[in-house]
Amino acid sequence: MTLEEPTAEQLKRMREELQEDPSLIRQDLTNLRNWLNKQPHLPHHMEDARLERFLYGCKLSAERTKRVLDTYYMVRATVPEFFKNRDPMSKDMQLCFNAVYYVPLPVLTPLGYRATLLRLADYDVDKFDVRSLTTRIVMSLDARLLEERCLNNVMLVDLQGFSTGHYSKLSPTHSVCRKALLCIQDAFPLRLAQVHLLNAPAFIGNIMNLFRPFLKEKLIGKFFFHCAGYESLYEHVPKDVLPMEYGGHLSSIHDLTESWNRKLISLRSWFLQEQLISKSDESRCPAGRRSSTASALASGDEMHGTFRKLSID
């Protein structure tokens, strides 16, 4: 699958919102490269195009880009359950492909946002594995960093088929879930505009209450609930961007996901090489350099409340 580039109109809007200055971007990239080369604990091999996407995803803030890069490499060294076995052909990943649809949708919204859809393909709760799903998600985010940039992100989570067993596995009381959310949200140059929960059950409020102590109010305000039909979704995400199952103009969820999975498989050699070299050497990390979130992940300390320190834009 190819993720479509912004149209001329979308690109114009993206440049205006971020107040892009090509000369400043070039200077920031040079400074970031020099900074990386001086970090004894970080690898120095990231190519310029991907480094520029980090900068862009951090709203052209060089200082924020440094923090995200540091965390990006740190989690690969300290949270091996998500970053050690990144083989799209492995048994676990193939089972995950069959159990869950997860796909960045190929067409940007008119605002230049990239929507990503998650939905169960198999309702059997025993086939729902948070660890392998998180590995798949971070692999997808890495794949996106190789080829595209967008102004912001929209997450679509279809809760059709979710049972109490699924919700239990996703509870933030589980360490694996807290680590997963921190790795996804704090270790990538992502901006999150909206989260849409589709086919939400009547008790969705009770589920959200479990997460509320871990989340900033600003993030909670980005959640939208759609309990019956998708008319309210179209106010935010137009049909041109959505799969046919949601009244959209794109192909089926199955076909879109299969195409994206083939993309991940085509990058197999890159994933296997990257998992060896894209990680920090924590023994060489300068003292006092870690944020509280990064320190919690690196040390394995209890992480209750650290979500409130996440950078949410």
Coordinates of C-alpha atoms in Angstrom, one line a residue:
M1 CA 0.0 0.0 0.0
T2 CA 1.2 3.5 -0.8
L3 CA 0.1 6.3 1.5
E4 CA -1.0 9.2 -0.7
E5 CA 0.9 12.4 -0.6
P6 CA -0.9 15.7 0.4
T7 CA -2.6 17.6 -2.4
A8 CA -1.3 21.0 -3.3
E9 CA -4.1 22.6 -1.2
Q10 CA -3.4 20.3 1.8
L11 CA 0.4 21.0 1.5
K12 CA -0.3 24.7 1.5
R13 CA -2.4 24.5 4.7
M14 CA 0.2 22.3 6.4
R15 CA 3.0 24.7 5.6
E16 CA 1.0 27.7 6.8
E17 CA 0.0 26.0 10.1
L18 CA 3.5 25.1 10.9
Q19 CA 5.0 28.3 9.5
E20 CA 7.6 26.4 7.5
D21 CA 10.8 28.2 6.6
P22 CA 13.0 25.9 4.4
S23 CA 16.2 27.7 5.5
L24 CA 15.4 27.2 9.2
I25 CA 14.5 23.6 8.6
R26 CA 17.9 23.0 6.9
Q27 CA 19.6 24.6 9.8
D28 CA 17.7 22.6 12.4
L29 CA 18.5 19.4 10.6
T30 CA 22.2 20.3 10.7
N31 CA 22.0 21.1 14.4
L32 CA 20.1 17.9 15.1
R33 CA 22.7 15.8 13.2
N34 CA 25.5 17.5 15.2
W35 CA 23.6 16.9 18.4
L36 CA 23.0 13.2 17.6
N37 CA 26.7 12.8 16.8
K38 CA 27.6 14.1 20.2
Q39 CA 25.3 11.7 22.1
P40 CA 27.4 8.8 23.4
H41 CA 24.4 6.6 24.1
L42 CA 22.5 7.1 20.8
P43 CA 23.0 5.6 17.4
H44 CA 24.0 8.0 14.6
H45 CA 22.8 6.2 11.5
M46 CA 19.3 7.8 10.9
E47 CA 19.1 9.1 7.4
D48 CA 18.3 12.8 6.8
A49 CA 14.8 12.2 5.3
R50 CA 13.6 10.3 8.4
L51 CA 15.2 12.8 10.7
E52 CA 13.3 15.6 8.9
R53 CA 10.0 13.6 9.4
F54 CA 10.8 13.5 13.2
L55 CA 11.3 17.3 13.1
Y56 CA 8.1 17.8 11.2
G57 CA 6.1 15.5 13.5
C58 CA 7.4 17.6 16.4
K59 CA 6.0 20.8 14.9
L60 CA 9.4 21.9 13.8
S61 CA 10.6 22.2 17.4
A62 CA 14.3 21.1 17.5
E63 CA 14.2 20.7 21.3
R64 CA 11.1 18.5 21.3
T65 CA 12.7 16.5 18.5
K66 CA 15.7 15.8 20.6
R67 CA 13.5 14.6 23.5
V68 CA 11.5 12.3 21.2
L69 CA 14.6 10.9 19.5
D70 CA 16.1 10.1 22.9
T71 CA 13.0 8.3 24.0
Y72 CA 12.6 6.6 20.6
Y73 CA 15.9 4.9 21.0
M74 CA 15.6 4.3 24.7
V75 CA 12.4 2.3 24.6
R76 CA 14.0 0.0 22.1
A77 CA 16.7 -0.9 24.6
T78 CA 14.5 -1.0 27.7
V79 CA 11.1 -2.4 26.6
P80 CA 12.2 -5.5 24.6
E81 CA 8.7 -7.0 24.7
F82 CA 7.7 -4.6 22.0
F83 CA 10.9 -4.1 20.0
K84 CA 12.9 -7.3 20.1
N85 CA 10.9 -9.6 17.8
R86 CA 9.9 -7.4 14.9
D87 CA 9.5 -10.1 12.2
P88 CA 6.3 -9.6 10.2
M89 CA 6.6 -13.3 9.2
S90 CA 6.8 -14.6 12.7
K91 CA 4.0 -16.8 14.0
D92 CA 2.9 -14.3 16.6
M93 CA 2.7 -11.5 14.0
Q94 CA 0.8 -13.6 11.5
L95 CA -1.7 -14.5 14.3
C96 CA -2.1 -10.8 15.0
F97 CA -2.7 -10.1 11.3
N98 CA -5.5 -12.6 11.3
A99 CA -7.0 -11.5 14.6
V100 CA -7.0 -7.7 14.3
Y101 CA -7.4 -5.2 11.4
Y102 CA -5.0 -2.3 11.9
V103 CA -4.3 0.0 9.0
P104 CA -3.3 3.6 8.3
L105 CA -5.8 4.7 5.7
P106 CA -4.2 5.8 2.4
V107 CA -6.1 9.1 1.8
L108 CA -5.5 12.2 4.0
T109 CA -8.4 14.1 5.3
P110 CA -9.0 17.6 3.9
L111 CA -7.1 19.0 6.8
G112 CA -4.0 16.9 6.1
Y113 CA -4.7 14.4 8.8
R114 CA -3.9 10.6 8.6
A115 CA -6.6 8.4 9.9
T116 CA -5.7 4.9 11.2
L117 CA -8.3 2.2 11.9
L118 CA -8.3 -0.6 14.4
R119 CA -11.0 -3.3 14.5
L120 CA -11.3 -6.9 15.5
A121 CA -11.2 -9.4 12.7
D122 CA -11.7 -12.3 15.0
Y123 CA -13.8 -11.9 18.2
D124 CA -12.1 -14.7 20.0
V125 CA -10.6 -13.0 23.1
D126 CA -7.9 -15.7 23.3
K127 CA -6.5 -14.5 20.0
F128 CA -6.3 -10.9 21.2
D129 CA -2.7 -10.3 22.3
V130 CA -1.7 -6.8 23.5
R131 CA 2.0 -7.4 23.2
S132 CA 2.0 -8.5 19.6
L133 CA -0.5 -5.8 18.6
T134 CA 1.7 -3.2 20.2
T135 CA 4.7 -4.5 18.3
R136 CA 2.7 -4.4 15.1
I137 CA 1.6 -0.8 15.8
V138 CA 5.1 0.5 16.4
M139 CA 6.3 -1.3 13.3
S140 CA 3.6 0.5 11.3
L141 CA 4.6 3.8 12.8
D142 CA 8.2 3.1 11.8
A143 CA 7.1 2.2 8.3
R144 CA 5.2 5.5 8.0
L145 CA 8.3 7.4 9.1
L146 CA 10.1 5.9 6.1
E147 CA 7.8 7.4 3.5
E148 CA 5.3 10.0 4.7
R149 CA 4.5 12.9 6.8
C150 CA 1.1 14.3 7.8
L151 CA -0.1 17.3 9.8
N152 CA -1.8 15.3 12.4
N153 CA -3.4 11.9 13.2
V154 CA -6.9 10.6 13.8
M155 CA -7.4 7.2 15.5
L156 CA -10.6 5.2 14.7
V157 CA -11.2 2.3 17.0
D158 CA -14.2 0.2 16.1
L159 CA -15.4 -1.6 19.3
Q160 CA -17.7 -4.0 17.5
G161 CA -17.0 -7.5 18.9
F162 CA -15.2 -6.3 22.0
S163 CA -16.2 -8.3 25.1
T164 CA -15.5 -7.8 28.7
G165 CA -12.5 -10.1 28.2
H166 CA -11.0 -7.7 25.6
Y167 CA -11.5 -4.7 27.8
S168 CA -9.9 -6.5 30.7
K169 CA -6.8 -7.2 28.6
L170 CA -6.6 -3.5 27.7
S171 CA -7.0 -2.2 31.3
P172 CA -4.3 0.3 32.3
T173 CA -3.9 -1.6 35.5
H174 CA -1.8 -4.0 33.5
S175 CA 1.8 -3.0 33.2
V176 CA 2.0 -4.1 29.6
C177 CA -0.8 -1.7 28.6
R178 CA 0.7 1.2 30.4
K179 CA 4.1 0.6 28.7
A180 CA 2.4 0.2 25.4
L181 CA 0.6 3.5 25.6
L182 CA 3.7 5.3 26.7
C183 CA 5.8 3.8 24.0
I184 CA 3.3 4.7 21.3
Q185 CA 2.5 8.2 22.5
D186 CA 5.9 9.3 23.9
A187 CA 8.4 7.7 21.6
F188 CA 7.2 8.7 18.2
P189 CA 6.9 12.2 16.6
L190 CA 3.1 12.0 16.5
R191 CA 0.4 14.6 16.9
L192 CA -3.0 13.3 17.8
A193 CA -6.0 15.4 16.8
Q194 CA -8.9 13.0 17.6
V195 CA -9.8 9.5 18.8
H196 CA -13.1 8.2 17.6
L197 CA -14.6 5.2 19.3
L198 CA -17.1 3.5 16.9
N199 CA -19.9 1.2 17.9
A200 CA -19.3 2.2 21.5
P201 CA -21.2 0.2 24.1
A202 CA -23.6 1.9 26.6
F203 CA -21.0 1.3 29.3
I204 CA -18.2 3.1 27.5
G205 CA -18.2 5.8 30.2
N206 CA -17.2 3.2 32.8
I207 CA -14.3 2.1 30.6
M208 CA -13.1 5.6 30.1
N209 CA -13.2 6.2 33.9
L210 CA -10.5 3.5 34.2
F211 CA -8.2 5.5 31.9
R212 CA -9.0 9.0 33.2
P213 CA -6.5 9.0 36.1
F214 CA -3.7 8.2 33.6
L215 CA -4.6 10.8 30.9
K216 CA -4.4 14.6 30.6
E217 CA -7.7 16.4 30.4
K218 CA -6.5 17.8 27.0
L219 CA -6.3 14.3 25.6
I220 CA -9.6 13.2 27.1
G221 CA -11.2 16.1 25.3
K222 CA -10.1 14.6 22.0
F223 CA -12.2 11.5 22.4
F224 CA -15.5 11.2 20.4
F225 CA -18.1 8.4 20.9
H226 CA -20.3 7.1 18.2
C227 CA -22.8 4.6 19.6
A228 CA -25.2 4.2 16.6
G229 CA -24.3 4.8 13.0
Y230 CA -21.6 7.0 11.5
E231 CA -23.3 10.3 10.6
S232 CA -21.6 12.0 13.5
L233 CA -18.2 10.6 12.4
Y234 CA -18.6 12.2 9.0
E235 CA -18.5 15.6 10.7
H236 CA -14.8 14.9 11.4
V237 CA -13.7 12.3 8.9
P238 CA -15.3 12.5 5.4
K239 CA -16.5 9.4 3.5
D240 CA -13.6 9.9 0.9
V241 CA -11.2 8.8 3.6
L242 CA -13.2 5.8 5.0
P243 CA -13.5 2.1 4.0
M244 CA -16.7 0.9 2.5
E245 CA -18.0 -0.7 5.7
Y246 CA -18.4 2.8 7.1
G247 CA -20.2 4.2 4.1
G248 CA -16.8 5.4 2.7
H249 CA -15.3 5.4 -0.8
L250 CA -12.3 3.3 -0.1
S251 CA -11.9 -0.5 -0.4
S252 CA -12.9 -2.9 2.3
I253 CA -11.2 -3.1 5.7
H254 CA -9.9 -6.5 4.8
D255 CA -8.4 -5.5 1.5
L256 CA -6.8 -2.3 3.0
T257 CA -5.3 -4.2 5.9
E258 CA -4.0 -7.0 3.7
S259 CA -2.3 -4.4 1.5
W260 CA -0.7 -2.7 4.5
N261 CA 0.4 -6.1 5.9
R262 CA 2.2 -6.8 2.6
K263 CA 4.0 -3.5 3.1
L264 CA 5.2 -4.6 6.5
I265 CA 6.4 -7.9 5.1
S266 CA 8.2 -6.1 2.3
L267 CA 10.2 -4.3 5.0
R268 CA 11.1 -7.5 6.8
S269 CA 14.9 -7.1 6.2
W270 CA 14.8 -3.5 7.4
F271 CA 12.9 -4.4 10.6
L272 CA 15.3 -7.2 11.4
Q273 CA 18.3 -4.9 10.9
E274 CA 16.8 -2.0 12.7
Q275 CA 16.0 -3.9 15.8
L276 CA 19.7 -4.6 16.2
I277 CA 21.1 -1.1 15.7
S278 CA 18.3 1.3 16.6
K279 CA 18.5 1.4 20.4
S280 CA 20.3 3.3 23.0
D281 CA 23.3 2.2 25.1
E282 CA 21.8 3.0 28.5
S283 CA 25.2 2.4 30.2
R284 CA 26.5 5.5 28.4
C285 CA 23.5 7.8 29.0
P286 CA 24.6 11.0 30.7
A287 CA 23.2 11.4 34.2
G288 CA 20.1 13.5 34.6
R289 CA 19.2 13.4 30.9
R290 CA 15.9 11.5 31.2
S291 CA 12.4 12.8 31.4
S292 CA 10.2 11.4 34.1
T293 CA 8.3 9.2 31.6
A294 CA 11.5 7.9 30.1
S295 CA 13.0 7.3 33.5
A296 CA 10.0 5.3 34.5
L297 CA 10.2 3.1 31.4
A298 CA 14.0 2.7 31.6
S299 CA 14.0 1.7 35.3
G300 CA 10.8 -0.4 35.3
D301 CA 9.4 1.7 38.1
E302 CA 5.6 1.9 38.6
M303 CA 4.1 4.2 36.0
H304 CA 0.8 5.2 37.5
G305 CA 0.2 8.9 36.7
T306 CA 3.1 9.3 34.2
F307 CA 0.5 9.6 31.4
R308 CA -0.2 13.0 32.6
K309 CA 3.3 14.0 31.7
L310 CA 2.9 13.1 28.0
S311 CA 3.3 15.7 25.3
I312 CA -0.2 16.1 23.8
D313 CA -0.6 18.6 20.9

